[in-house]
mmCIF file of C-alpha atoms and ligand atoms in Angstrom:
data_model
loop_
_atom_site.group_PDB
_atom_site.id
_atom_site.type_symbol
_atom_site.label_atom_id
_atom_site.label_comp_id
_atom_site.label_asym_id
_atom_site.label_seq_id
_atom_site.Cartn_x
_atom_site.Cartn_y
_atom_site.Cartn_z
ATOM 1 C CA MET A 213 92.034 79.741 97.733
ATOM 2 C CA ASN A 214 92.827 80.669 94.382
ATOM 3 C CA LEU A 215 91.424 83.240 92.092
ATOM 4 C CA PHE A 216 89.501 80.189 90.053
ATOM 5 C CA THR A 217 88.192 78.403 93.075
ATOM 6 C CA LEU A 218 86.999 81.832 94.282
ATOM 7 C CA PHE A 219 85.310 82.770 91.032
ATOM 8 C CA THR A 220 83.888 79.187 90.848
ATOM 9 C CA SER A 221 82.527 79.353 94.681
ATOM 10 C CA LEU A 222 80.793 82.878 93.766
ATOM 11 C CA THR A 223 79.142 81.294 90.388
ATOM 12 C CA CYS A 224 77.700 78.623 92.815
ATOM 13 C CA ILE A 225 76.349 80.962 95.034
ATOM 14 C CA PHE A 226 75.028 83.098 92.149
ATOM 15 C CA LEU A 227 73.318 80.193 90.521
ATOM 16 C CA PHE A 228 71.965 79.032 93.828
ATOM 17 C CA ALA A 229 70.628 82.334 94.432
ATOM 18 C CA ILE A 230 68.928 82.221 91.226
ATOM 19 C CA THR A 231 67.594 78.685 91.605
ATOM 20 C CA LEU A 232 65.758 79.773 95.004
ATOM 21 C CA ALA A 233 64.477 83.015 93.494
ATOM 22 C CA SER A 234 62.915 81.634 90.368
ATOM 23 C CA PRO A 235 59.500 80.142 91.898
ATOM 24 C CA LEU A 236 58.916 83.714 93.071
ATOM 25 C CA HIS A 237 58.710 84.687 89.243
ATOM 26 C CA THR A 238 56.753 81.861 87.730
ATOM 27 C CA ASN A 239 53.268 81.916 89.483
ATOM 28 C CA ALA A 240 54.158 78.625 91.094
ATOM 29 C CA THR A 241 52.027 75.465 90.309
ATOM 30 C CA THR A 242 51.888 72.257 91.787
ATOM 31 C CA THR A 243 50.239 68.771 90.379
ATOM 32 C CA LEU A 244 48.384 67.244 93.286
ATOM 33 C CA PHE A 245 47.094 64.358 91.417
ATOM 34 C CA GLN A 246 47.590 63.123 87.758
ATOM 35 C CA TYR A 247 46.042 59.935 86.252
ATOM 36 C CA SER A 248 48.566 57.597 84.395
ATOM 37 C CA THR A 249 46.860 57.327 80.972
ATOM 38 C CA THR A 250 46.066 59.802 78.197
ATOM 39 C CA GLY A 251 42.455 60.192 77.223
ATOM 40 C CA THR A 252 41.696 60.831 80.985
ATOM 41 C CA TRP A 253 39.420 64.133 81.270
ATOM 42 C CA LEU A 254 38.637 66.069 84.526
ATOM 43 C CA GLU A 255 35.596 68.278 83.677
ATOM 44 C CA ASN A 256 34.515 70.184 86.961
ATOM 45 C CA ILE A 257 35.320 70.784 90.528
ATOM 46 C CA ALA A 258 34.017 71.632 93.906
ATOM 47 C CA LEU A 259 35.588 72.108 97.339
ATOM 48 C CA GLY A 260 35.047 68.798 99.657
ATOM 49 C CA PRO A 261 33.169 69.221 102.932
ATOM 50 C CA PRO A 262 35.024 71.638 105.517
ATOM 51 C CA SER A 263 36.094 69.000 107.665
ATOM 52 C CA THR A 264 38.030 67.356 104.978
ATOM 53 C CA ASN A 265 41.221 68.399 102.722
ATOM 54 C CA THR A 266 39.224 67.081 99.588
ATOM 55 C CA LEU A 267 38.234 68.368 96.218
ATOM 56 C CA LEU A 268 35.560 66.539 94.349
ATOM 57 C CA VAL A 269 36.232 66.248 90.369
ATOM 58 C CA THR A 270 33.936 64.965 87.747
ATOM 59 C CA ARG A 271 35.197 62.741 84.754
ATOM 60 C CA MET A 272 33.890 63.430 81.466
ATOM 61 C CA ASP A 273 35.792 60.239 79.699
ATOM 62 C CA VAL A 274 33.859 57.790 82.329
ATOM 63 C CA PRO A 275 30.820 58.466 84.456
ATOM 64 C CA GLU A 276 32.762 58.783 87.720
ATOM 65 C CA LEU A 277 33.306 61.176 90.702
ATOM 66 C CA TRP A 278 36.543 61.242 92.361
ATOM 67 C CA ALA A 279 37.932 62.848 95.705
ATOM 68 C CA VAL A 280 41.436 64.316 95.596
ATOM 69 C CA ASP A 281 43.368 64.809 98.980
ATOM 70 C CA THR A 282 44.751 68.052 98.905
ATOM 71 C CA ILE A 283 47.296 67.277 101.350
ATOM 72 C CA ALA A 284 48.295 63.555 100.517
ATOM 73 C CA HIS A 285 47.930 64.054 96.961
ATOM 74 C CA ASN A 286 46.276 61.104 96.130
ATOM 75 C CA ALA A 287 42.886 60.666 94.863
ATOM 76 C CA THR A 288 40.213 57.694 94.874
ATOM 77 C CA ARG A 289 36.815 57.255 92.861
ATOM 78 C CA VAL A 290 33.670 57.750 95.289
ATOM 79 C CA ALA A 291 30.567 57.274 92.823
ATOM 80 C CA THR A 292 29.944 56.005 89.568
ATOM 81 C CA PHE A 293 26.600 56.796 87.732
ATOM 82 C CA PRO A 294 24.423 54.308 85.747
ATOM 83 C CA ASN A 295 23.498 54.509 82.087
ATOM 84 C CA ALA A 296 25.805 57.352 81.393
ATOM 85 C CA THR A 297 29.302 57.827 80.117
ATOM 86 C CA ALA A 298 30.245 61.155 81.363
ATOM 87 C CA CYS A 299 29.969 63.351 84.598
ATOM 88 C CA MET A 300 29.697 67.186 83.907
ATOM 89 C CA GLY A 301 29.079 69.805 86.697
ATOM 90 C CA ILE A 302 29.183 69.578 90.142
ATOM 91 C CA THR A 303 27.935 71.847 93.293
ATOM 92 C CA PRO A 304 27.204 71.132 97.100
ATOM 93 C CA VAL A 305 23.832 71.645 97.645
ATOM 94 C CA ASP A 306 23.634 70.429 101.673
ATOM 95 C CA GLU A 307 26.264 69.365 104.353
ATOM 96 C CA GLY A 308 27.921 66.519 102.596
ATOM 97 C CA ILE A 309 25.531 66.208 99.760
ATOM 98 C CA TYR A 310 26.489 67.128 96.350
ATOM 99 C CA ALA A 311 24.539 67.426 92.892
ATOM 100 C CA VAL A 312 26.255 65.930 90.018
ATOM 101 C CA VAL A 313 25.313 65.989 86.388
ATOM 102 C CA ALA A 314 25.559 62.788 84.101
ATOM 103 C CA GLY A 315 24.563 61.729 80.715
ATOM 104 C CA SER A 316 25.762 60.370 77.631
ATOM 105 C CA LEU A 317 28.554 61.766 75.022
ATOM 106 C CA VAL A 318 31.322 60.845 72.817
ATOM 107 C CA ILE A 319 34.332 62.467 73.010
ATOM 108 C CA THR A 320 36.119 63.429 69.660
ATOM 109 C CA ASP A 321 37.850 66.692 69.411
ATOM 110 C CA ILE A 322 35.339 67.894 72.115
ATOM 111 C CA GLY A 323 32.442 66.334 73.794
ATOM 112 C CA HIS A 324 29.143 65.364 71.334
ATOM 113 C CA PRO A 325 26.187 64.932 73.714
ATOM 114 C CA VAL A 326 23.363 62.536 73.457
ATOM 115 C CA GLU A 327 20.535 64.921 73.716
ATOM 116 C CA GLY A 328 17.997 64.046 76.028
ATOM 117 C CA SER A 329 20.453 61.597 78.023
ATOM 118 C CA TRP A 330 20.907 64.150 81.011
ATOM 119 C CA SER A 331 20.020 63.506 84.509
ATOM 120 C CA VAL A 332 21.097 64.970 87.718
ATOM 121 C CA TYR A 333 21.903 62.777 91.117
ATOM 122 C CA THR A 334 23.002 63.862 94.294
ATOM 123 C CA VAL A 335 25.937 62.134 96.170
ATOM 124 C CA ASP A 336 26.497 61.924 99.812
ATOM 125 C CA VAL A 337 30.136 62.059 100.528
ATOM 126 C CA SER A 338 29.681 62.076 104.021
ATOM 127 C CA ALA A 339 28.468 58.358 103.812
ATOM 128 C CA ILE A 340 31.211 56.688 101.889
ATOM 129 C CA SER A 341 31.375 53.162 102.651
ATOM 130 C CA ASP A 342 33.542 50.536 101.142
ATOM 131 C CA GLY A 343 34.852 53.363 98.871
ATOM 132 C CA GLU A 344 31.366 54.276 97.408
ATOM 133 C CA ALA A 345 29.240 56.980 98.174
ATOM 134 C CA PRO A 346 25.435 56.792 98.135
ATOM 135 C CA VAL A 347 24.070 57.931 94.938
ATOM 136 C CA ARG A 348 20.605 59.066 94.382
ATOM 137 C CA LYS A 349 18.896 59.893 91.071
ATOM 138 C CA VAL A 350 16.973 63.711 91.331
ATOM 139 C CA VAL A 351 15.609 63.747 88.010
ATOM 140 C CA ASP A 352 15.809 62.925 84.215
ATOM 141 C CA LEU A 353 15.891 66.387 82.614
ATOM 142 C CA ARG A 354 14.671 65.067 79.012
ATOM 143 C CA GLU A 355 14.385 68.530 77.529
ATOM 144 C CA ALA A 356 17.991 69.558 78.013
ATOM 145 C CA GLY A 357 20.529 69.230 75.074
ATOM 146 C CA TRP A 358 23.730 68.995 77.444
ATOM 147 C CA LEU A 359 23.829 69.885 80.760
ATOM 148 C CA ASN A 360 27.395 71.161 81.700
ATOM 149 C CA GLY A 361 28.354 73.482 84.404
ATOM 150 C CA MET A 362 26.300 73.528 87.636
ATOM 151 C CA THR A 363 26.287 76.230 90.565
ATOM 152 C CA LEU A 364 24.124 76.811 93.863
ATOM 153 C CA PHE A 365 21.862 79.517 93.865
ATOM 154 C CA PRO A 366 21.996 79.685 97.669
ATOM 155 C CA ASP A 367 19.398 78.249 99.894
ATOM 156 C CA ARG A 368 17.012 77.481 96.728
ATOM 157 C CA VAL A 369 17.726 75.662 93.554
ATOM 158 C CA VAL A 370 20.941 74.847 91.423
ATOM 159 C CA LEU A 371 21.396 76.437 88.146
ATOM 160 C CA ILE A 372 22.543 74.331 85.302
ATOM 161 C CA ALA A 373 23.804 75.584 81.779
ATOM 162 C CA ASP A 374 22.502 73.700 78.733
ATOM 163 C CA SER A 375 25.299 74.195 75.969
ATOM 164 C CA VAL A 376 22.926 72.825 73.378
ATOM 165 C CA ASN A 377 19.670 74.890 73.913
ATOM 166 C CA GLY A 378 21.369 77.960 75.034
ATOM 167 C CA VAL A 379 19.650 78.308 78.397
ATOM 168 C CA ILE A 380 20.268 78.179 82.260
ATOM 169 C CA TRP A 381 18.163 75.429 83.911
ATOM 170 C CA GLN A 382 17.167 75.762 87.683
ATOM 171 C CA LEU A 383 16.273 72.624 89.411
ATOM 172 C CA ASP A 384 15.301 71.970 93.199
ATOM 173 C CA ALA A 385 17.551 69.046 94.283
ATOM 174 C CA ARG A 386 15.195 68.061 96.677
ATOM 175 C CA THR A 387 11.930 67.884 94.700
ATOM 176 C CA GLY A 388 13.343 67.344 91.040
ATOM 177 C CA GLU A 389 11.361 70.260 90.042
ATOM 178 C CA TYR A 390 12.813 72.524 87.182
ATOM 179 C CA SER A 391 12.406 75.133 84.582
ATOM 180 C CA VAL A 392 14.388 77.638 82.481
ATOM 181 C CA ALA A 393 15.543 80.183 84.854
ATOM 182 C CA LEU A 394 17.588 82.313 82.256
ATOM 183 C CA ASN A 395 17.341 82.424 78.538
ATOM 184 C CA ASP A 396 18.943 85.279 76.771
ATOM 185 C CA THR A 397 19.753 84.125 73.144
ATOM 186 C CA ALA A 398 22.076 86.734 72.349
ATOM 187 C CA SER A 399 24.515 85.928 74.992
ATOM 188 C CA MET A 400 23.650 82.023 75.938
ATOM 189 C CA ALA A 401 22.885 80.557 72.566
ATOM 190 C CA ALA A 402 25.381 79.026 70.194
ATOM 191 C CA SER A 403 25.926 81.323 67.182
ATOM 192 C CA PRO A 404 24.841 79.746 63.968
ATOM 193 C CA THR A 405 27.993 80.279 62.518
ATOM 194 C CA ASP A 406 29.833 78.151 65.232
ATOM 195 C CA PRO A 407 30.456 74.502 63.794
ATOM 196 C CA LEU A 408 31.032 73.447 67.483
ATOM 197 C CA GLY A 409 27.550 74.752 68.094
ATOM 198 C CA LEU A 410 28.538 75.370 72.074
ATOM 199 C CA GLY A 411 26.377 77.593 73.858
ATOM 200 C CA VAL A 412 26.458 78.678 77.695
ATOM 201 C CA ASN A 413 28.754 76.442 79.270
ATOM 202 C CA GLY A 414 30.234 77.536 82.753
ATOM 203 C CA VAL A 415 27.814 79.130 85.436
ATOM 204 C CA ARG A 416 28.609 80.690 88.887
ATOM 205 C CA VAL A 417 26.764 82.989 91.386
ATOM 206 C CA TRP A 418 28.617 85.921 93.170
ATOM 207 C CA LYS A 419 26.544 88.256 95.272
ATOM 208 C CA GLU A 420 23.303 89.030 93.372
ATOM 209 C CA TYR A 421 24.551 87.982 89.744
ATOM 210 C CA VAL A 422 24.740 84.850 87.868
ATOM 211 C CA TYR A 423 28.112 84.746 85.645
ATOM 212 C CA TYR A 424 28.356 82.328 82.802
ATOM 213 C CA SER A 425 30.712 81.508 79.945
ATOM 214 C CA THR A 426 29.504 80.946 76.522
ATOM 215 C CA ASP A 427 32.019 79.383 74.077
ATOM 216 C CA SER A 428 30.696 80.373 70.587
ATOM 217 C CA ARG A 429 30.514 84.011 71.738
ATOM 218 C CA SER A 430 34.259 83.816 73.246
ATOM 219 C CA ALA A 431 32.821 85.756 76.302
ATOM 220 C CA VAL A 432 31.759 85.622 79.730
ATOM 221 C CA PHE A 433 28.676 87.449 80.845
ATOM 222 C CA ARG A 434 26.928 88.244 83.926
ATOM 223 C CA VAL A 435 23.363 89.333 84.824
ATOM 224 C CA PRO A 436 21.674 90.493 88.019
ATOM 225 C CA VAL A 437 19.115 88.095 89.303
ATOM 226 C CA GLY A 438 16.223 87.943 91.882
ATOM 227 C CA TRP A 439 14.233 85.289 93.512
ATOM 228 C CA GLU A 440 10.379 85.704 92.501
ATOM 229 C CA LYS A 441 8.843 84.261 95.730
ATOM 230 C CA THR A 442 5.143 83.340 94.149
ATOM 231 C CA THR A 443 6.657 81.371 91.060
ATOM 232 C CA LYS A 444 9.711 80.167 93.116
ATOM 233 C CA ARG A 445 11.863 81.125 89.966
ATOM 234 C CA VAL A 446 15.160 82.817 89.582
ATOM 235 C CA VAL A 447 14.429 85.785 87.390
ATOM 236 C CA ALA A 448 16.760 88.319 85.572
ATOM 237 C CA ALA A 449 16.644 91.482 87.293
ATOM 238 C CA GLY A 450 18.900 93.791 84.849
ATOM 239 C CA PRO A 451 20.438 93.838 81.758
ATOM 240 C CA VAL A 452 23.091 91.226 80.659
ATOM 241 C CA GLU A 453 26.769 92.700 80.933
ATOM 242 C CA THR A 454 30.101 91.371 79.147
ATOM 243 C CA VAL A 455 32.867 90.874 81.839
ATOM 244 C CA ALA A 456 35.475 89.413 79.421
ATOM 245 C CA GLN A 457 35.720 89.091 75.620
ATOM 246 C CA ASP A 458 37.994 87.456 72.993
ATOM 247 C CA VAL A 459 38.600 84.138 75.205
ATOM 248 C CA VAL A 460 36.777 80.856 74.762
ATOM 249 C CA VAL A 461 36.354 79.762 78.305
ATOM 250 C CA ASP A 462 35.136 76.423 79.467
ATOM 251 C CA ASP A 463 34.421 76.808 83.233
ATOM 252 C CA PHE A 464 35.673 79.503 85.657
ATOM 253 C CA ALA A 465 36.090 80.087 89.342
ATOM 254 C CA VAL A 466 34.932 83.520 91.056
ATOM 255 C CA ALA A 467 36.861 84.393 94.250
ATOM 256 C CA GLU A 468 35.168 86.195 97.275
ATOM 257 C CA ASP A 469 36.354 89.669 95.834
ATOM 258 C CA GLY A 470 34.714 89.209 92.299
ATOM 259 C CA THR A 471 38.073 88.124 90.667
ATOM 260 C CA LEU A 472 37.361 85.713 87.946
ATOM 261 C CA TYR A 473 39.747 83.041 86.897
ATOM 262 C CA LEU A 474 38.886 81.675 83.320
ATOM 263 C CA MET A 475 39.901 78.405 82.022
ATOM 264 C CA ALA A 476 41.167 79.046 78.471
ATOM 265 C CA ILE A 477 40.859 75.650 77.648
ATOM 266 C CA ALA A 478 42.286 75.901 73.977
ATOM 267 C CA GLU A 479 44.954 78.531 74.946
ATOM 268 C CA ASN A 480 46.111 76.105 77.744
ATOM 269 C CA GLU A 481 46.081 79.238 80.082
ATOM 270 C CA VAL A 482 44.334 80.476 83.322
ATOM 271 C CA VAL A 483 43.242 83.968 82.571
ATOM 272 C CA ARG A 484 42.473 86.360 85.730
ATOM 273 C CA VAL A 485 39.868 88.900 85.329
ATOM 274 C CA THR A 486 39.766 91.804 87.837
ATOM 275 C CA VAL A 487 38.101 95.304 87.702
ATOM 276 C CA ASP A 488 41.393 97.147 88.295
ATOM 277 C CA ALA A 489 43.792 95.172 86.077
ATOM 278 C CA GLY A 490 41.460 93.895 83.390
ATOM 279 C CA LYS A 491 42.340 90.532 81.772
ATOM 280 C CA GLU A 492 45.912 88.745 82.191
ATOM 281 C CA VAL A 493 47.396 85.301 81.860
ATOM 282 C CA LEU A 494 47.835 84.024 85.480
ATOM 283 C CA VAL A 495 49.571 80.949 84.411
ATOM 284 C CA GLY A 496 50.356 78.583 81.357
ATOM 285 C CA ALA A 497 50.968 79.371 77.608
ATOM 286 C CA LYS A 498 49.615 77.454 74.624
ATOM 287 C CA GLU A 499 52.719 75.098 74.306
ATOM 288 C CA ARG A 500 53.169 74.647 78.230
ATOM 289 C CA ARG A 501 51.835 71.753 80.056
ATOM 290 C CA GLU A 502 51.451 73.523 83.340
ATOM 291 C CA VAL A 503 47.451 73.984 82.993
ATOM 292 C CA ALA A 504 47.161 72.195 79.471
ATOM 293 C CA GLY A 505 43.379 71.893 78.535
ATOM 294 C CA CYS A 506 42.068 73.591 82.029
ATOM 295 C CA THR A 507 38.629 72.859 82.335
ATOM 296 C CA SER A 508 37.414 74.277 85.524
ATOM 297 C CA ALA A 509 38.669 75.643 88.942
ATOM 298 C CA VAL A 510 37.937 76.650 92.302
ATOM 299 C CA VAL A 511 39.232 78.804 94.759
ATOM 300 C CA SER A 512 40.439 77.626 98.340
ATOM 301 C CA ARG A 513 38.321 78.581 101.339
ATOM 302 C CA ASP A 514 41.233 80.652 102.497
ATOM 303 C CA GLY A 515 41.217 82.380 99.175
ATOM 304 C CA ARG A 516 44.875 81.698 98.550
ATOM 305 C CA ARG A 517 44.955 78.979 96.312
ATOM 306 C CA LEU A 518 43.270 78.051 92.983
ATOM 307 C CA TRP A 519 42.566 74.422 92.377
ATOM 308 C CA VAL A 520 42.620 73.723 88.460
ATOM 309 C CA THR A 521 41.219 70.555 86.374
ATOM 310 C CA THR A 522 42.593 69.229 83.197
ATOM 311 C CA ASN A 523 41.826 67.077 80.330
ATOM 312 C CA GLY A 524 45.512 66.853 79.256
ATOM 313 C CA GLY A 525 45.437 69.287 76.863
ATOM 314 C CA HIS A 526 43.085 67.302 74.458
ATOM 315 C CA ILE A 527 41.796 70.115 72.358
ATOM 316 C CA VAL A 528 44.998 71.706 71.658
ATOM 317 C CA PRO A 529 47.900 69.769 73.249
ATOM 318 C CA ALA A 530 51.183 71.471 74.413
ATOM 319 C CA GLU A 531 54.601 70.541 73.794
ATOM 320 C CA GLY A 532 55.312 66.903 74.050
ATOM 321 C CA GLY A 533 51.746 66.215 73.295
ATOM 322 C CA GLU A 534 48.349 65.278 75.228
ATOM 323 C CA GLU A 535 49.219 64.223 78.706
ATOM 324 C CA PRO A 536 46.881 62.460 81.447
ATOM 325 C CA ALA A 537 44.227 64.743 83.120
ATOM 326 C CA LYS A 538 45.417 66.394 86.327
ATOM 327 C CA VAL A 539 44.375 68.711 89.399
ATOM 328 C CA VAL A 540 46.776 71.617 89.598
ATOM 329 C CA GLU A 541 47.131 73.891 92.527
ATOM 330 C CA VAL A 542 48.034 77.458 91.685
ATOM 331 C CA VAL A 543 49.351 79.776 94.633
ATOM 332 C CA LEU A 544 47.629 83.162 94.357
ATOM 333 C CA GLU A 545 49.523 86.124 96.202
HETATM 334 C C1 LIG B 147 45.326 59.464 100.701
HETATM 335 O O1 LIG B 147 45.932 58.787 101.410
HETATM 336 C C2 LIG B 147 45.690 58.743 102.882
HETATM 337 C C3 LIG B 147 46.861 58.202 103.358
HETATM 338 O O2 LIG B 147 47.185 56.897 103.231
HETATM 339 C C4 LIG B 147 44.508 58.220 103.038
HETATM 340 O O3 LIG B 147 44.040 58.332 104.312
HETATM 341 C C5 LIG B 147 43.327 59.229 102.305
HETATM 342 O O4 LIG B 147 42.020 58.631 102.589
HETATM 343 C C6 LIG B 147 43.715 58.989 100.882
HETATM 344 N N1 LIG B 147 42.722 60.036 100.162
HETATM 345 C C7 LIG B 147 42.242 59.860 99.150
HETATM 346 C C8 LIG B 147 41.367 60.993 98.602
HETATM 347 O O5 LIG B 147 42.341 58.840 98.430
HETATM 348 C C1 LIG B 148 19.773 55.027 79.316
HETATM 349 O O1 LIG B 148 20.055 55.809 78.379
HETATM 350 C C2 LIG B 148 19.387 56.087 77.024
HETATM 351 C C3 LIG B 148 19.864 57.435 76.239
HETATM 352 O O2 LIG B 148 19.925 58.278 76.991
HETATM 353 C C4 LIG B 148 17.861 56.211 77.351
HETATM 354 O O3 LIG B 148 17.316 56.070 76.008
HETATM 355 C C5 LIG B 148 17.481 55.087 78.082
HETATM 356 O O4 LIG B 148 15.872 55.230 78.321
HETATM 357 C C6 LIG B 148 18.227 54.987 79.589
HETATM 358 N N1 LIG B 148 17.666 53.649 80.415
HETATM 359 C C7 LIG B 148 17.442 53.791 81.747
HETATM 360 C C8 LIG B 148 17.095 52.617 82.212
HETATM 361 O O5 LIG B 148 17.551 54.813 82.249
HETATM 362 C C1 LIG B 149 14.506 80.367 74.738
HETATM 363 O O1 LIG B 149 14.070 81.412 74.042
HETATM 364 C C2 LIG B 149 13.682 81.294 72.621
HETATM 365 C C3 LIG B 149 13.414 82.552 72.197
HETATM 366 O O2 LIG B 149 12.467 83.359 73.341
HETATM 367 C C4 LIG B 149 12.807 80.423 72.644
HETATM 368 O O3 LIG B 149 12.636 80.234 71.036
HETATM 369 C C5 LIG B 149 12.997 78.954 73.209
HETATM 370 O O4 LIG B 149 12.115 78.157 73.081
HETATM 371 C C6 LIG B 149 13.576 79.301 74.594
HETATM 372 N N1 LIG B 149 14.297 77.906 75.029
HETATM 373 C C7 LIG B 149 13.667 77.086 76.232
HETATM 374 C C8 LIG B 149 14.538 75.934 76.405
HETATM 375 O O5 LIG B 149 12.859 77.391 76.683
HETATM 376 C C1 LIG B 150 52.525 84.851 85.749
HETATM 377 O O1 LIG B 150 51.477 85.685 85.345
HETATM 378 C C2 LIG B 150 51.788 87.065 84.915
HETATM 379 C C3 LIG B 150 50.403 87.930 85.230
HETATM 380 O O2 LIG B 150 49.790 87.655 86.443
HETATM 381 C C4 LIG B 150 52.077 86.500 83.499
HETATM 382 O O3 LIG B 150 52.497 87.832 82.612
HETATM 383 C C5 LIG B 150 53.104 85.605 83.255
HETATM 384 O O4 LIG B 150 53.306 85.177 81.912
HETATM 385 C C6 LIG B 150 52.969 84.501 84.177
HETATM 386 N N1 LIG B 150 53.883 83.514 83.995
HETATM 387 C C7 LIG B 150 53.783 82.171 83.560
HETATM 388 C C8 LIG B 150 54.869 81.424 83.954
HETATM 389 O O5 LIG B 150 52.924 81.551 83.234
#
């Protein structure tokens, strides 16, 4: 072996080592599924039933619910909703049963809702036949301006953010009874100077707290809550706290330990917030496509992965332009 060959071999080994090592330094992401056309918009996400490997994702460009297989990396439509153009929030309410928000809006720069068009349905994904899950209307929530993020307040009701009215509704998905649960103008209403006029957007429950993001406040808040038995209402049980600021957040996920994963939709970044480390970018960057236009996320049951939905970077396209909507898996350490 001459010196040149030795040098070449060593270089190859060295490059090979770098290639192997690099994923460890790049917050590994994998695209589980991506549509084939731009203009697609995934808006929200829930874990499928525990007996499946599926994620349930809602579309905002069409009134459809899709199931994504996290092992096979494919997806299929499982439900459509009548007299609507879009789906928004989704949350499990019972075994195999999910509540889904559907209504009408027009997508330009962002979505512009038809006020009064919003309804909540339940979908039974354990009873899919011929590719269609049974859909049942729970209620038309005529007073709502734009029903957006939705989450379960365990064993009681679902909570739904209304981005136009700046309130969080509670709804009994069995009876259809609903009322305003939380209405804190300072943290939930759109700021009067905000041209987009978007108030509270995402909502999640963690322990005794309701967390919510408010776009026009560029912040995420939380408020301790209780259940008032006589009135059957979720009520604030303490002051509102700010848990993240200077970040415009669409939806977000909360891990079991309280770590927050915020979808900084116009930054094309997933931002992690922990008590110890504060706020840091977990993955993405404005010019990068990894999580361009991230809209919502959910943490896997084992806590080791974060599944993120995107709109393809519709609001602020990454380098190379808007791409089709996708579901991305981020490995958490
Ligand atoms: C994915 O593909 C597998 C194998 O073809 C199929 O069994 C499964 O139902 C598909 N899942 C979805 C969500 O389409
Ligand atoms: C369909 O939606 C429109 C707009 O929200 C509403 O005015 C109309 O009453 C709905 N029709 C039916 C049959 O639900
Ligand atoms: C929320 O509270 C404000 C201020 O008290 C009130 O004006 C508004 O009507 C409330 N919104 C709803 C939907 O109840
Ligand atoms: C990975 O995450 C760290 C913070 O957790 C961040 O500083 C870094 O920019 C991220 N890398 C990529 C490629 O997004």
